[in-house]
Amino acid sequence: MEFTKLFSQSEVERVHEASLEILENVGMMVRNQKALAIFAKNGCQVDMETMMVKFPREVVEKARKTFVPTYTFTAQDPKFDVTMPGDRPIVVTGSSAPNIIDPETGEERRATSDDIANIAYLINELPGFDVFSISTLADDAPEGQFSLSRFYPALKNCKKPVRSNTPNMDDLKAVLDLGALIAGGEEEYRKRPFINHHYCPVVSPLTFDVESTEAVIYLLEEGLPVYGTIVPNAGMTSPLSLMGTLTLGNAEFLGLATLTQMIRPGAPMIYAVLSTVADMRTGAYAPGAIETGMLQMAHTEMARYYNIPSGGYIGLTNAHSNDAQSGYETGMNTTGALLAGADLFNMGGLLGSLMAFDFAKAVIDNEIALMLKRMKKGFEYSEENLCLDLITKVGPGGSYMDLDHTMKNMRTIAVLPKVATREMRRRWEDQGKPDAHSRAMKEAAKILSKPNKSRFSEELDAKVRSYFKGLVAGDAKWGI
Amino acid sequence: MSVQNIYDAVVEFNIDKVVSLVEAEIKIGTDVSEILSNGLISAMDEVGQRYSEGEFFVPEMLMAAKAMKAGLEVLKPLLSQGESEKKGTIIIGTVKGDLHDIGKNLVSMMMEGAGFEVYDLGVDVDTEKFLATAKEKNADVICMSALLTTTMPFMEVTVKAIREQGLSFKTMVGGAPVSEDFAKKIGADGWSTDAPGAVETARKLTAK
């Protein structure tokens, strides 16, 4: 498959050059002391007082030399390990929404650890999803267990790679303790680190924050998996032009990549973004806008120039229900990104601009994910697939229905959707005119009303619960 | 009639014109509180109104607030002589762990535009700093902003601390992930979806 190209080679090179100019002449403000020291030690011009860091171009170019082309998400169960770019597209849930659409009432409410358990189980079962990024916060978290109340139900109910963030170092260390307990020791955990850490350490424009940067440095030093997403918002935190936002975001990515490679040369990275254009009428955040997809396509082209995996939060929606807007925003933006060659799609399950998880949205996004994977698989060009002999054999006026070839391919050549309807109108009316949302809720209920076979064993669960006193229950249960 | 010109210049977000018009009014002896109320503050009410109706975009509201603030700077030395009533004192900042401040800055400017005394503590502000400043400035309202969902809990920490210490400061919360339910749940006194709404809420909370 040839990827869509938006720029000529010289235009790509100019964006890179312009990014170097930004880093060298404007620089970045680095609010984390450890990061300042690392930049100073490795050839940047650092003003400890103003926290301003300027990057001579050779420092960035040196970092580029140790970029690696692959990134692996490790799972509790090795059969779910995925590596980019080979396994692209990697489809991930959207994460850290404070709310959930209650599956019973349809009303938005704060999400809990029980919701996370249900979501984790659902994502474990839906074949379109590769990675579970913990979709919501847990409002019922006991004091001091903000992150444990998210990671425990997630890891307990999902054997796919689990991804999320932590707000501070204490939480991060608690989560790593949980990982070691599950793995049967710290050493065992380090062999297969199945918690995949993600942060947004760069706050646009051109600023490294305190806490997330601290976590990123710690994880890199420990040799554990971590990557960051760059999040400029045109008109607010970056120029109100697509080129300006692409270039600023690219400079910010290079700043983070340089820090990463200074700490651990050869550390795998993802060129991940959520570059958006603000709705200037109100200042509203618009991740579902078509410009988000366009920016993702452009960033992906830059990532290909650097030969590293790319992607980000692509396929989000501003819609508050599973309506047409929700479908076209997720569908159009992910299609664009896929055609441009993006590897990672943080797209599943969230409505209202990352504010609320919805079970039906996750099921619909699973179907979109399967469509994207089908698109990526493409036409499988080969002499055999031209089917010249079959065409000759059947001839004009015949039928292909009863051929072995058809029997062989009928379950694999096309995506067989569970949400999209292909019924005749009359039958659909007889069924009560179910829309995509209600068909998707049915699929979710079908999965969640059965017991979770992938749950922790009782022994492991007892071990975890005796180590962390007062943990939330963390069990999937579906009462509808 | 020139106070009307100040009003117009704010609505047209012409900073230089606002400054020179305010200076001229002071020179001819116009009542300072007249300039403030009928020139600057009512112009910002108009700006907020036009924004709510979709006529003004956010950058226009921001530019108008800047123009208003420039005029206010000229008036300030005269106001501190007690010629104008104080609308109330606001402490505002982005909570600990969070560096996102665009929305907060806009609210801060609109609050100033409405005549409040505003102390903007910037970003990554912890409970101690909110409370210490509020005590020092004898504040009426503490306004907290967050963009990251993971930093929202710090708002509750501050609200709790105010209760526990028996302090009388009112609290307002805002930022993209903050909802009315969340505000109620943590016991905040006020909440708004946007900057003009925040000004309205602050007015209600400080009404004497």
PDB file of C-alpha atoms in Angstrom, chain A residues 300-475:
ATOM      1  CA  THR A 300       2.732  10.929  10.195  1.00  0.00           C
ATOM      2  CA  GLU A 301       4.568  12.065   7.084  1.00  0.00           C
ATOM      3  CA  MET A 302       7.154  13.741   9.316  1.00  0.00           C
ATOM      4  CA  ALA A 303       7.433  10.554  11.400  1.00  0.00           C
ATOM      5  CA  ARG A 304       8.141   8.591   8.252  1.00  0.00           C
ATOM      6  CA  TYR A 305      10.967  11.031   7.476  1.00  0.00           C
ATOM      7  CA  TYR A 306      12.388  10.226  10.951  1.00  0.00           C
ATOM      8  CA  ASN A 307      11.640   6.517  10.466  1.00  0.00           C
ATOM      9  CA  ILE A 308       9.695   6.021  13.690  1.00  0.00           C
ATOM     10  CA  PRO A 309       6.151   4.782  14.370  1.00  0.00           C
ATOM     11  CA  SER A 310       3.447   7.449  14.438  1.00  0.00           C
ATOM     12  CA  GLY A 311      -0.102   8.040  15.481  1.00  0.00           C
ATOM     13  CA  GLY A 312      -1.934   9.585  18.374  1.00  0.00           C
ATOM     14  CA  TYR A 313      -5.404  10.460  19.546  1.00  0.00           C
ATOM     15  CA  ILE A 314      -7.070  10.175  16.200  1.00  0.00           C
ATOM     16  CA  GLY A 315     -10.734   9.361  15.701  1.00  0.00           C
ATOM     17  CA  LEU A 316     -12.121  11.259  18.690  1.00  0.00           C
ATOM     18  CA  THR A 317     -15.479  12.962  18.503  1.00  0.00           C
ATOM     19  CA  ASN A 318     -17.139  15.997  19.996  1.00  0.00           C
ATOM     20  CA  ALA A 319     -20.573  14.356  19.726  1.00  0.00           C
ATOM     21  CA  HIS A 320     -22.433  13.530  22.952  1.00  0.00           C
ATOM     22  CA  SER A 321     -24.244  10.482  21.630  1.00  0.00           C
ATOM     23  CA  ASN A 322     -23.740   7.810  18.993  1.00  0.00           C
ATOM     24  CA  ASP A 323     -25.242   9.945  16.279  1.00  0.00           C
ATOM     25  CA  ALA A 324     -24.140  10.739  12.737  1.00  0.00           C
ATOM     26  CA  GLN A 325     -21.557  13.255  13.984  1.00  0.00           C
ATOM     27  CA  SER A 326     -19.910  10.663  16.182  1.00  0.00           C
ATOM     28  CA  GLY A 327     -19.645   8.303  13.225  1.00  0.00           C
ATOM     29  CA  TYR A 328     -18.349  10.703  10.618  1.00  0.00           C
ATOM     30  CA  GLU A 329     -15.837  12.345  12.928  1.00  0.00           C
ATOM     31  CA  THR A 330     -14.316   9.036  14.000  1.00  0.00           C
ATOM     32  CA  GLY A 331     -14.638   7.523  10.539  1.00  0.00           C
ATOM     33  CA  MET A 332     -13.231  10.326   8.403  1.00  0.00           C
ATOM     34  CA  ASN A 333     -10.285  11.200  10.628  1.00  0.00           C
ATOM     35  CA  THR A 334      -9.130   7.628  11.136  1.00  0.00           C
ATOM     36  CA  THR A 335      -9.465   6.852   7.439  1.00  0.00           C
ATOM     37  CA  GLY A 336      -7.285   9.825   6.542  1.00  0.00           C
ATOM     38  CA  ALA A 337      -4.698   8.836   9.127  1.00  0.00           C
ATOM     39  CA  LEU A 338      -4.650   5.227   7.996  1.00  0.00           C
ATOM     40  CA  LEU A 339      -4.130   6.206   4.370  1.00  0.00           C
ATOM     41  CA  ALA A 340      -1.283   8.494   5.382  1.00  0.00           C
ATOM     42  CA  GLY A 341       0.377   5.568   7.163  1.00  0.00           C
ATOM     43  CA  ALA A 342      -0.319   6.228  10.853  1.00  0.00           C
ATOM     44  CA  ASP A 343       0.362   3.242  13.107  1.00  0.00           C
ATOM     45  CA  LEU A 344      -1.390   4.077  16.390  1.00  0.00           C
ATOM     46  CA  PHE A 345      -5.036   5.090  16.789  1.00  0.00           C
ATOM     47  CA  ASN A 346      -6.168   6.217  20.260  1.00  0.00           C
ATOM     48  CA  MET A 347      -9.767   6.284  19.176  1.00  0.00           C
ATOM     49  CA  GLY A 348     -12.112   4.039  21.072  1.00  0.00           C
ATOM     50  CA  GLY A 349     -15.105   4.545  23.275  1.00  0.00           C
ATOM     51  CA  LEU A 350     -15.165   8.216  24.225  1.00  0.00           C
ATOM     52  CA  LEU A 351     -17.818  10.834  23.508  1.00  0.00           C
ATOM     53  CA  GLY A 352     -17.915  14.576  24.107  1.00  0.00           C
ATOM     54  CA  SER A 353     -14.285  15.398  23.381  1.00  0.00           C
ATOM     55  CA  LEU A 354     -12.735  12.839  25.774  1.00  0.00           C
ATOM     56  CA  MET A 355     -15.243  13.561  28.525  1.00  0.00           C
ATOM     57  CA  ALA A 356     -17.298  10.377  28.780  1.00  0.00           C
ATOM     58  CA  PHE A 357     -16.975   6.686  27.976  1.00  0.00           C
ATOM     59  CA  ASP A 358     -19.900   4.979  26.257  1.00  0.00           C
ATOM     60  CA  PHE A 359     -20.167   1.187  25.870  1.00  0.00           C
ATOM     61  CA  ALA A 360     -21.925   1.413  22.526  1.00  0.00           C
ATOM     62  CA  LYS A 361     -19.348   3.852  21.192  1.00  0.00           C
ATOM     63  CA  ALA A 362     -16.617   1.346  22.084  1.00  0.00           C
ATOM     64  CA  VAL A 363     -18.442  -1.403  20.178  1.00  0.00           C
ATOM     65  CA  ILE A 364     -18.978   0.873  17.163  1.00  0.00           C
ATOM     66  CA  ASP A 365     -15.324   1.916  17.278  1.00  0.00           C
ATOM     67  CA  ASN A 366     -14.365  -1.761  17.376  1.00  0.00           C
ATOM     68  CA  GLU A 367     -16.206  -2.135  14.098  1.00  0.00           C
ATOM     69  CA  ILE A 368     -14.505   0.951  12.657  1.00  0.00           C
ATOM     70  CA  ALA A 369     -11.196  -0.556  13.814  1.00  0.00           C
ATOM     71  CA  LEU A 370     -11.954  -3.772  11.945  1.00  0.00           C
ATOM     72  CA  MET A 371     -12.736  -1.728   8.848  1.00  0.00           C
ATOM     73  CA  LEU A 372      -9.451   0.173   9.166  1.00  0.00           C
ATOM     74  CA  LYS A 373      -7.570  -3.105   9.529  1.00  0.00           C
ATOM     75  CA  ARG A 374      -9.336  -4.397   6.461  1.00  0.00           C
ATOM     76  CA  MET A 375      -8.323  -1.310   4.528  1.00  0.00           C
ATOM     77  CA  LYS A 376      -4.745  -1.697   5.632  1.00  0.00           C
ATOM     78  CA  LYS A 377      -4.720  -5.345   4.538  1.00  0.00           C
ATOM     79  CA  GLY A 378      -5.598  -3.962   1.144  1.00  0.00           C
ATOM     80  CA  PHE A 379      -5.930  -5.784  -2.158  1.00  0.00           C
ATOM     81  CA  GLU A 380      -3.216  -8.396  -1.603  1.00  0.00           C
ATOM     82  CA  TYR A 381      -1.917  -7.990  -5.120  1.00  0.00           C
ATOM     83  CA  SER A 382      -0.765 -11.232  -6.719  1.00  0.00           C
ATOM     84  CA  GLU A 383      -1.125 -13.070 -10.012  1.00  0.00           C
ATOM     85  CA  GLU A 384      -3.263 -15.675  -8.247  1.00  0.00           C
ATOM     86  CA  ASN A 385      -5.574 -13.034  -6.821  1.00  0.00           C
ATOM     87  CA  LEU A 386      -6.311 -11.709 -10.289  1.00  0.00           C
ATOM     88  CA  CYS A 387      -8.370 -14.948 -10.615  1.00  0.00           C
ATOM     89  CA  LEU A 388      -7.887 -15.114 -14.391  1.00  0.00           C
ATOM     90  CA  ASP A 389      -8.442 -18.871 -14.466  1.00  0.00           C
ATOM     91  CA  LEU A 390     -11.736 -18.537 -12.538  1.00  0.00           C
ATOM     92  CA  ILE A 391     -12.944 -15.759 -14.777  1.00  0.00           C
ATOM     93  CA  THR A 392     -12.186 -17.931 -17.777  1.00  0.00           C
ATOM     94  CA  LYS A 393     -13.883 -20.957 -16.208  1.00  0.00           C
ATOM     95  CA  VAL A 394     -17.115 -19.211 -15.233  1.00  0.00           C
ATOM     96  CA  GLY A 395     -17.229 -17.171 -18.408  1.00  0.00           C
ATOM     97  CA  PRO A 396     -19.916 -14.646 -19.344  1.00  0.00           C
ATOM     98  CA  GLY A 397     -23.274 -15.115 -17.677  1.00  0.00           C
ATOM     99  CA  GLY A 398     -22.190 -17.647 -15.015  1.00  0.00           C
ATOM    100  CA  SER A 399     -22.126 -17.442 -11.227  1.00  0.00           C
ATOM    101  CA  TYR A 400     -19.328 -17.383  -8.651  1.00  0.00           C
ATOM    102  CA  MET A 401     -21.574 -18.456  -5.764  1.00  0.00           C
ATOM    103  CA  ASP A 402     -20.854 -22.153  -5.696  1.00  0.00           C
ATOM    104  CA  LEU A 403     -17.105 -22.168  -6.272  1.00  0.00           C
ATOM    105  CA  ASP A 404     -14.577 -23.596  -3.790  1.00  0.00           C
ATOM    106  CA  HIS A 405     -12.721 -20.328  -4.170  1.00  0.00           C
ATOM    107  CA  THR A 406     -15.764 -18.432  -2.928  1.00  0.00           C
ATOM    108  CA  MET A 407     -16.314 -20.888  -0.067  1.00  0.00           C
ATOM    109  CA  LYS A 408     -12.682 -20.468   0.934  1.00  0.00           C
ATOM    110  CA  ASN A 409     -12.823 -16.670   0.989  1.00  0.00           C
ATOM    111  CA  MET A 410     -16.344 -15.890   2.149  1.00  0.00           C
ATOM    112  CA  ARG A 411     -15.532 -15.502   5.856  1.00  0.00           C
ATOM    113  CA  THR A 412     -12.368 -13.484   5.402  1.00  0.00           C
ATOM    114  CA  ILE A 413     -12.500 -11.271   2.333  1.00  0.00           C
ATOM    115  CA  ALA A 414     -15.035  -8.792   3.738  1.00  0.00           C
ATOM    116  CA  VAL A 415     -15.592  -7.340   7.190  1.00  0.00           C
ATOM    117  CA  LEU A 416     -18.772  -8.908   8.545  1.00  0.00           C
ATOM    118  CA  PRO A 417     -20.193  -6.179  10.738  1.00  0.00           C
ATOM    119  CA  LYS A 418     -22.249  -6.766  13.860  1.00  0.00           C
ATOM    120  CA  VAL A 419     -23.391  -3.184  14.279  1.00  0.00           C
ATOM    121  CA  ALA A 420     -23.954  -2.016  10.708  1.00  0.00           C
ATOM    122  CA  THR A 421     -27.281  -3.241   9.388  1.00  0.00           C
ATOM    123  CA  ARG A 422     -27.743  -4.825   5.987  1.00  0.00           C
ATOM    124  CA  GLU A 423     -31.338  -5.833   6.561  1.00  0.00           C
ATOM    125  CA  MET A 424     -34.134  -4.871   4.196  1.00  0.00           C
ATOM    126  CA  ARG A 425     -36.199  -2.046   5.562  1.00  0.00           C
ATOM    127  CA  ARG A 426     -39.231  -4.204   6.390  1.00  0.00           C
ATOM    128  CA  ARG A 427     -37.283  -6.599   8.563  1.00  0.00           C
ATOM    129  CA  TRP A 428     -35.523  -3.702  10.285  1.00  0.00           C
ATOM    130  CA  GLU A 429     -38.929  -2.162  11.024  1.00  0.00           C
ATOM    131  CA  ASP A 430     -40.137  -5.471  12.429  1.00  0.00           C
ATOM    132  CA  GLN A 431     -37.161  -5.475  14.774  1.00  0.00           C
ATOM    133  CA  GLY A 432     -38.281  -2.125  16.184  1.00  0.00           C
ATOM    134  CA  LYS A 433     -36.060   0.079  13.989  1.00  0.00           C
ATOM    135  CA  PRO A 434     -32.914  -0.372  16.090  1.00  0.00           C
ATOM    136  CA  ASP A 435     -30.266   2.296  15.445  1.00  0.00           C
ATOM    137  CA  ALA A 436     -26.507   1.751  15.556  1.00  0.00           C
ATOM    138  CA  HIS A 437     -26.381   2.714  19.230  1.00  0.00           C
ATOM    139  CA  SER A 438     -28.917   0.144  20.358  1.00  0.00           C
ATOM    140  CA  ARG A 439     -27.423  -2.592  18.168  1.00  0.00           C
ATOM    141  CA  ALA A 440     -24.016  -1.816  19.683  1.00  0.00           C
ATOM    142  CA  MET A 441     -25.381  -1.862  23.256  1.00  0.00           C
ATOM    143  CA  LYS A 442     -26.756  -5.303  22.539  1.00  0.00           C
ATOM    144  CA  GLU A 443     -23.319  -6.507  21.483  1.00  0.00           C
ATOM    145  CA  ALA A 444     -21.788  -5.047  24.646  1.00  0.00           C
ATOM    146  CA  ALA A 445     -24.427  -6.755  26.793  1.00  0.00           C
ATOM    147  CA  LYS A 446     -23.873 -10.057  25.019  1.00  0.00           C
ATOM    148  CA  ILE A 447     -20.198  -9.991  25.946  1.00  0.00           C
ATOM    149  CA  LEU A 448     -20.510  -8.546  29.430  1.00  0.00           C
ATOM    150  CA  SER A 449     -23.295 -10.793  30.669  1.00  0.00           C
ATOM    151  CA  LYS A 450     -20.951 -13.797  30.503  1.00  0.00           C
ATOM    152  CA  PRO A 451     -18.285 -14.372  33.170  1.00  0.00           C
ATOM    153  CA  ASN A 452     -14.800 -13.117  32.316  1.00  0.00           C
ATOM    154  CA  LYS A 453     -12.490 -16.057  31.658  1.00  0.00           C
ATOM    155  CA  SER A 454      -9.459 -13.788  31.424  1.00  0.00           C
ATOM    156  CA  ARG A 455      -9.810 -12.514  34.985  1.00  0.00           C
ATOM    157  CA  PHE A 456      -6.993 -12.863  37.560  1.00  0.00           C
ATOM    158  CA  SER A 457      -6.787 -16.271  39.197  1.00  0.00           C
ATOM    159  CA  GLU A 458      -8.090 -16.388  42.787  1.00  0.00           C
ATOM    160  CA  GLU A 459      -4.567 -16.948  44.165  1.00  0.00           C
ATOM    161  CA  LEU A 460      -3.160 -13.948  42.330  1.00  0.00           C
ATOM    162  CA  ASP A 461      -6.090 -11.802  43.328  1.00  0.00           C
ATOM    163  CA  ALA A 462      -5.720 -12.777  46.985  1.00  0.00           C
ATOM    164  CA  LYS A 463      -2.021 -11.901  46.814  1.00  0.00           C
ATOM    165  CA  VAL A 464      -2.699  -8.488  45.284  1.00  0.00           C
ATOM    166  CA  ARG A 465      -5.502  -7.690  47.719  1.00  0.00           C
ATOM    167  CA  SER A 466      -3.454  -8.588  50.765  1.00  0.00           C
ATOM    168  CA  TYR A 467      -0.572  -6.397  49.563  1.00  0.00           C
ATOM    169  CA  PHE A 468      -2.738  -3.350  48.828  1.00  0.00           C
ATOM    170  CA  LYS A 469      -5.171  -2.996  51.722  1.00  0.00           C
ATOM    171  CA  GLY A 470      -8.575  -1.533  50.995  1.00  0.00           C
ATOM    172  CA  LEU A 471      -8.482  -1.982  47.210  1.00  0.00           C
ATOM    173  CA  VAL A 472     -11.678  -1.518  45.223  1.00  0.00           C
ATOM    174  CA  ALA A 473     -13.426  -4.771  44.157  1.00  0.00           C
ATOM    175  CA  GLY A 474     -12.449  -4.384  40.504  1.00  0.00           C
ATOM    176  CA  ASP A 475     -14.786  -7.059  39.175  1.00  0.00           C
TER     177      ASP A 475
END
